[in-house]
PDB file of C-alpha atoms and ligand atoms in Angstrom:
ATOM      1  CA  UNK M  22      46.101 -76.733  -4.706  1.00  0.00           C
ATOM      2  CA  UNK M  23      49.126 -76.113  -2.502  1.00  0.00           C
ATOM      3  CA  UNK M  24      51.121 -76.931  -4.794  1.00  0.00           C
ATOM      4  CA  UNK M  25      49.973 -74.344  -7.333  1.00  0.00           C
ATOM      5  CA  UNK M  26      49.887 -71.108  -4.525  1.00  0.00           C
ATOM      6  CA  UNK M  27      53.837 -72.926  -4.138  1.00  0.00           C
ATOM      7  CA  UNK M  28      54.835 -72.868  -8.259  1.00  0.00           C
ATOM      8  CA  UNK M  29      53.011 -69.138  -7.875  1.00  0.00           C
ATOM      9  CA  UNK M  30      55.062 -67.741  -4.843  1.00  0.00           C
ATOM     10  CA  UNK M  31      58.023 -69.300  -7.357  1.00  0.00           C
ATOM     11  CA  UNK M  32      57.035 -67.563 -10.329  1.00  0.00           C
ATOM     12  CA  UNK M  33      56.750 -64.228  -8.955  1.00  0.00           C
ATOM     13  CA  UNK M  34      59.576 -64.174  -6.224  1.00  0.00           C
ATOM     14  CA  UNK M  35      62.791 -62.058  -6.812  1.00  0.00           C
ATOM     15  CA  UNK M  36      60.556 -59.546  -9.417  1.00  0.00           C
ATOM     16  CA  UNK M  37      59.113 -56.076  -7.649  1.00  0.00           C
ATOM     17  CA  UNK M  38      57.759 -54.475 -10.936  1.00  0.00           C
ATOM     18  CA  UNK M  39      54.093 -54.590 -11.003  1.00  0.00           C
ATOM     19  CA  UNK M  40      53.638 -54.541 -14.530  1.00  0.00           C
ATOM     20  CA  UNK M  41      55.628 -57.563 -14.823  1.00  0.00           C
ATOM     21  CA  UNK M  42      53.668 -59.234 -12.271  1.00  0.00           C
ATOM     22  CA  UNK M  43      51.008 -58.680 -13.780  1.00  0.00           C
ATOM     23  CA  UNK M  44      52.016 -59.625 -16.841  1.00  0.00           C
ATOM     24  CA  UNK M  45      52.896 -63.417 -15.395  1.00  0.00           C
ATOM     25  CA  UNK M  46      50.214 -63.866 -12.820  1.00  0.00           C
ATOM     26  CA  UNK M  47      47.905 -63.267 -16.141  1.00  0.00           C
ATOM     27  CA  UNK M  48      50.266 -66.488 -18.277  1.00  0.00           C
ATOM     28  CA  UNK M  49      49.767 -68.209 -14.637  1.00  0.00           C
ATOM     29  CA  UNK M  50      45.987 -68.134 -14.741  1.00  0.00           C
ATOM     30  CA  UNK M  51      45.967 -68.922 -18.155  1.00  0.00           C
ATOM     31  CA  UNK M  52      47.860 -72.064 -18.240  1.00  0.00           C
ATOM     32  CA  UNK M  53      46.768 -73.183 -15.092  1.00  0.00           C
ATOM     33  CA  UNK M  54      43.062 -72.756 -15.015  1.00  0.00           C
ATOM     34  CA  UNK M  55      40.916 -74.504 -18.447  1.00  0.00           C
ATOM     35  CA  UNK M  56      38.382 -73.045 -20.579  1.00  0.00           C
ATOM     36  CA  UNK M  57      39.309 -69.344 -20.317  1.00  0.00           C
ATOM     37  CA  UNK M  58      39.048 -67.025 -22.941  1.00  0.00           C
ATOM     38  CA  UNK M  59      40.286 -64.103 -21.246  1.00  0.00           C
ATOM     39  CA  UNK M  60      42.423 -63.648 -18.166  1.00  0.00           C
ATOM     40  CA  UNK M  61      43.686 -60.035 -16.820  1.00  0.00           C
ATOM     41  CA  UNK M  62      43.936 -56.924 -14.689  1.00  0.00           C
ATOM     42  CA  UNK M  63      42.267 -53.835 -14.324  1.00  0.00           C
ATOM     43  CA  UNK M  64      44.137 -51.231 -12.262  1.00  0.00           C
ATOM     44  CA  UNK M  65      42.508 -48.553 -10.286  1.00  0.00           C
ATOM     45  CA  UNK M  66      43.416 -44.744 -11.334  1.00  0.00           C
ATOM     46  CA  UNK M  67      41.179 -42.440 -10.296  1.00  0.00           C
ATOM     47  CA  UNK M  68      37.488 -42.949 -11.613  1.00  0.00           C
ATOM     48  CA  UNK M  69      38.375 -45.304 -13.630  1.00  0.00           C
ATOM     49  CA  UNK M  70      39.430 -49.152 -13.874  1.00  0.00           C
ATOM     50  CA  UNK M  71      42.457 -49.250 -17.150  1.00  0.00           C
ATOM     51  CA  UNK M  72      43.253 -52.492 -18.980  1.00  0.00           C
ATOM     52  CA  UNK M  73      46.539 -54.059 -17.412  1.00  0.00           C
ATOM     53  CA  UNK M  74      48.298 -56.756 -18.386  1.00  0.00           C
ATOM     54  CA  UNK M  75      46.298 -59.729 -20.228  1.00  0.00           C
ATOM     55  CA  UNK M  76      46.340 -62.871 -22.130  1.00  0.00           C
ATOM     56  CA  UNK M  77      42.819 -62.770 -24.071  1.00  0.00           C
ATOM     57  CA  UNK M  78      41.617 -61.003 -26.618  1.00  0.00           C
ATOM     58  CA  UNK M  79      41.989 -56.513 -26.916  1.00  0.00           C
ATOM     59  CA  UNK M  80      39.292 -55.778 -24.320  1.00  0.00           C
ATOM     60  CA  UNK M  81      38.425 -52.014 -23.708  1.00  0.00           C
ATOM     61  CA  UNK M  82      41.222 -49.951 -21.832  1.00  0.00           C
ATOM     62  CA  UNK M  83      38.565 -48.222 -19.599  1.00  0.00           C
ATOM     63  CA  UNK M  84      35.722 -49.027 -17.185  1.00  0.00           C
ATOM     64  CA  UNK M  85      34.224 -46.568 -15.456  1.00  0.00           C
ATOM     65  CA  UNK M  86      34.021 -46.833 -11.605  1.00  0.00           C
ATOM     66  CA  UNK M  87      29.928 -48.706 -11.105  1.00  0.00           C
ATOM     67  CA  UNK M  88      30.103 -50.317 -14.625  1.00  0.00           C
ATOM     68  CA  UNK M  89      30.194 -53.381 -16.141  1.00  0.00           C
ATOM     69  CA  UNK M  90      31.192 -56.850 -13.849  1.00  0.00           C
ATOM     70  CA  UNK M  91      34.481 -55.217 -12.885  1.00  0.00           C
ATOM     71  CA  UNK M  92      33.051 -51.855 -11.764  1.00  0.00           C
ATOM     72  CA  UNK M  93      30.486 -54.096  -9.369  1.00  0.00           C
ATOM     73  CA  UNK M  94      33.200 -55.817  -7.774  1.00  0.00           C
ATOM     74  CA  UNK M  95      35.177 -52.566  -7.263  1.00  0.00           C
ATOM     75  CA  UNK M  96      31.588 -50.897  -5.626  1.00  0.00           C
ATOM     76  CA  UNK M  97      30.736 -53.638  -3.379  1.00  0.00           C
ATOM     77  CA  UNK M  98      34.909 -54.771  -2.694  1.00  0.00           C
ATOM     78  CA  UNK M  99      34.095 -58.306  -2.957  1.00  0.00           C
ATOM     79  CA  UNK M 100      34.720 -61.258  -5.857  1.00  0.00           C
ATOM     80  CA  UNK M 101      31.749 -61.444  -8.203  1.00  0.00           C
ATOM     81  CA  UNK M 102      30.589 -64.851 -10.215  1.00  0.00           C
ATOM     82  CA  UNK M 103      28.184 -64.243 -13.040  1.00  0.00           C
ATOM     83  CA  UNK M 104      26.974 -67.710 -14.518  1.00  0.00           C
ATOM     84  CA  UNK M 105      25.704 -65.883 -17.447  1.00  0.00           C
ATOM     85  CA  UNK M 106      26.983 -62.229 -18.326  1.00  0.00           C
ATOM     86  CA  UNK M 107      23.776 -61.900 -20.843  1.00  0.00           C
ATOM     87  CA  UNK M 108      21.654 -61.924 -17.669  1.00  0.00           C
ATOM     88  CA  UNK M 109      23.704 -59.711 -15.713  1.00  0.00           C
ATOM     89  CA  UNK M 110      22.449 -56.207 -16.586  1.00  0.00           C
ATOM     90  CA  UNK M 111      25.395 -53.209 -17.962  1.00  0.00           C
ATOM     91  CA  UNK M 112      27.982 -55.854 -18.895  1.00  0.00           C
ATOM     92  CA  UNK M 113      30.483 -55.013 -21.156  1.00  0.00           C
ATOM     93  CA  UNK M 114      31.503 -57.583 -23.903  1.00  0.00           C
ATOM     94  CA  UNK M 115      34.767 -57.222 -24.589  1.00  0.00           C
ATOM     95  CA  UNK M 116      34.789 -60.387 -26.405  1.00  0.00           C
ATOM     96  CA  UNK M 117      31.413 -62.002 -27.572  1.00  0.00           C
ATOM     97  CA  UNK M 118      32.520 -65.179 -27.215  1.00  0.00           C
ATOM     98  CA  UNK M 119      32.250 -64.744 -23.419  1.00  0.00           C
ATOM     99  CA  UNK M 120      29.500 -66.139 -21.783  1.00  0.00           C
ATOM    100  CA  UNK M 121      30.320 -66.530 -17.527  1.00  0.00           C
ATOM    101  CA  UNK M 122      33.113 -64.401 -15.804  1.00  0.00           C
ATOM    102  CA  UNK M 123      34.640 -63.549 -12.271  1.00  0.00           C
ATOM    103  CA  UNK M 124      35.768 -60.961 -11.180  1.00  0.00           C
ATOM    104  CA  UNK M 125      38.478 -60.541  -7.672  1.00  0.00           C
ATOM    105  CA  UNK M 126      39.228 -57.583  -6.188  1.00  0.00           C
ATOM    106  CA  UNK M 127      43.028 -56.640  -5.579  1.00  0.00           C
ATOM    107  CA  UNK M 128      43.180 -55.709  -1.830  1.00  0.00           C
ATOM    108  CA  UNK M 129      46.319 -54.365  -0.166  1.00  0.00           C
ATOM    109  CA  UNK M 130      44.791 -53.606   3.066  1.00  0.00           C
ATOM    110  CA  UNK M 131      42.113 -51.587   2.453  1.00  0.00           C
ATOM    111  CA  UNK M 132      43.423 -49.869  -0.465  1.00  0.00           C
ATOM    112  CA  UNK M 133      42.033 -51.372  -3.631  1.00  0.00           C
ATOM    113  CA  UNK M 134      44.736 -51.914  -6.577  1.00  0.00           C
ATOM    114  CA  UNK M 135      42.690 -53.414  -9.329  1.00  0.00           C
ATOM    115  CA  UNK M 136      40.829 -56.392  -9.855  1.00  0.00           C
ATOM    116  CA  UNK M 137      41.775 -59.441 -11.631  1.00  0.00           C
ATOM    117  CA  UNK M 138      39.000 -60.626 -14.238  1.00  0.00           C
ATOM    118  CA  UNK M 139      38.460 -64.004 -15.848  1.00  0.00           C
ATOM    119  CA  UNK M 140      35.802 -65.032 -18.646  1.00  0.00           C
ATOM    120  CA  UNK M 141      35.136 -68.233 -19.859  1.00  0.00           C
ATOM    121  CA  UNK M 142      33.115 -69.035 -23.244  1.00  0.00           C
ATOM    122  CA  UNK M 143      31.149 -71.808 -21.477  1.00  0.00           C
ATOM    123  CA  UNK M 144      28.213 -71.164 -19.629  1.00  0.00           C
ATOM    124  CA  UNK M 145      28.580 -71.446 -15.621  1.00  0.00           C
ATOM    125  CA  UNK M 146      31.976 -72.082 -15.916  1.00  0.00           C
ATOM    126  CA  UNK M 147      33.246 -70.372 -12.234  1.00  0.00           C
ATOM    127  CA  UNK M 148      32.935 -72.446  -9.148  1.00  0.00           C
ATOM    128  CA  UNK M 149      33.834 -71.182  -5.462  1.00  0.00           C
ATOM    129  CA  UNK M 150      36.413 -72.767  -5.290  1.00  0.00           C
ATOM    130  CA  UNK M 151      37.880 -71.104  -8.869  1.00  0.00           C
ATOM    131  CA  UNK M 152      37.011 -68.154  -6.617  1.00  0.00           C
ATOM    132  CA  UNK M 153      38.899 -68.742  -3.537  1.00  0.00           C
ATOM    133  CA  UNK M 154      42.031 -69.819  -6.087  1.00  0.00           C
ATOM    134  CA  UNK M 155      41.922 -66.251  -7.539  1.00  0.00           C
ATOM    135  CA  UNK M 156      41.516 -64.395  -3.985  1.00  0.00           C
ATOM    136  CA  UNK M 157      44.892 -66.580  -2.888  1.00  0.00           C
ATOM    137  CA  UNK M 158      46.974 -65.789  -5.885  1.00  0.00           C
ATOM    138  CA  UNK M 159      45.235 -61.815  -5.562  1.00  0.00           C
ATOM    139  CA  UNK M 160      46.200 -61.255  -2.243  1.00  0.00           C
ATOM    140  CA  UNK M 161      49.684 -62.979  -2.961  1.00  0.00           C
ATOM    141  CA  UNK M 162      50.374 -60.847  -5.708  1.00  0.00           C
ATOM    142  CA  UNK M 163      49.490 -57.670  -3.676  1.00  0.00           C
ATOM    143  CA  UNK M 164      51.624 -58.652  -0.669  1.00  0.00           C
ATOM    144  CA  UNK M 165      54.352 -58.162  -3.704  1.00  0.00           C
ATOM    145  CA  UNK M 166      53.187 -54.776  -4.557  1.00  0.00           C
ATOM    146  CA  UNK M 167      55.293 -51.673  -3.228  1.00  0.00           C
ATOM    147  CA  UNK M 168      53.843 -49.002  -1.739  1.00  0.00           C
TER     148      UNK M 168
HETATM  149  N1  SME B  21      33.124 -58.020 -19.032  1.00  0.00           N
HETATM  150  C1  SME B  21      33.787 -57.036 -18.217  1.00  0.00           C
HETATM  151  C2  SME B  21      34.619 -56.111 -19.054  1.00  0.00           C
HETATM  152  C3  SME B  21      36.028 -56.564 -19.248  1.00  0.00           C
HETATM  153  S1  SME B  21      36.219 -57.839 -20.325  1.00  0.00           S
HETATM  154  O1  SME B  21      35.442 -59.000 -19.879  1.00  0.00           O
HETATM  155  C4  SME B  21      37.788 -58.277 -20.477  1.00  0.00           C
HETATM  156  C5  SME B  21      32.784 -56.248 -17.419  1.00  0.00           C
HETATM  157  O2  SME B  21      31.582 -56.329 -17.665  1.00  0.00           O
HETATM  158  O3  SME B  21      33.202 -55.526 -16.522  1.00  0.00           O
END
């Protein structure tokens, strides 16, 4: 594992530009965790979470602030893992393939940037420790972010 949060700090060192960031840390989850579907930000602006950089399939460009997986980890500020997103009630398919996701907050701080969301087409597919992976490279990738 140290070695990934290593190749990470690589990836993204020497680049300010959050969209580009973004952009990367997205291709890094991608490649380095299996049996995604979709992998991706959404960025905080105003009342509502707005698609940000992805690897996946189109997924909706806004989530209001309460709604959907993503607005519940954004209300209660901590990672969510839904074994099942048909059981979990006001989730928003984006791609009806999907059948588990998590969801990470972004947390500079206090101040919450975004969250980072992952689904998976498999059933159950998010363990805690696929959890505590994502918080690492989050809170890596806001120490990066200028403010
Ligand atoms: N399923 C998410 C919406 C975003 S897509 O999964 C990319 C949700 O319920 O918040």
């Amino acid at each position: 594992m140290q070695e990934k949060y290593a190749q990470y700090h690589a990836l993204i060192e020497g680049e300010t530009d959050s969209i580009a960031l973004m952009a990367n840390t997205s291709a890094f989850i991608m490649e380095t965790m299996s049996r995604l579907n979709w992998a991706g930000f959404y960025i905080l602006r105003d009342t509502d979470l707005v698609l940000g950089p992805f690897q996946g399939k189109p997924a909706c460009y806004r989530i209001a602030l309460g709604k959907g997986v993503c607005g519940y980890c954004v209300s209660h500020q901590k990672s969510i893992i839904v074994p099942d997103v048909h059981a979990f009630p006001g989730h928003i398919a984006c791609d009806a393939a999907s059948r588990s996701e998590m969801v990470v907050p972004v947390l500079r701080g206090s101040i919450l940037y975004g969250v980072i969301d992952l689904d998976s087409a498999e059933y159950n597919r998010f363990t805690d420790e696929d959890r505590l992976f994502i918080e690492q490279i989050a809170q890596i990738f806001a120490e990066k972010l200028v403010v």
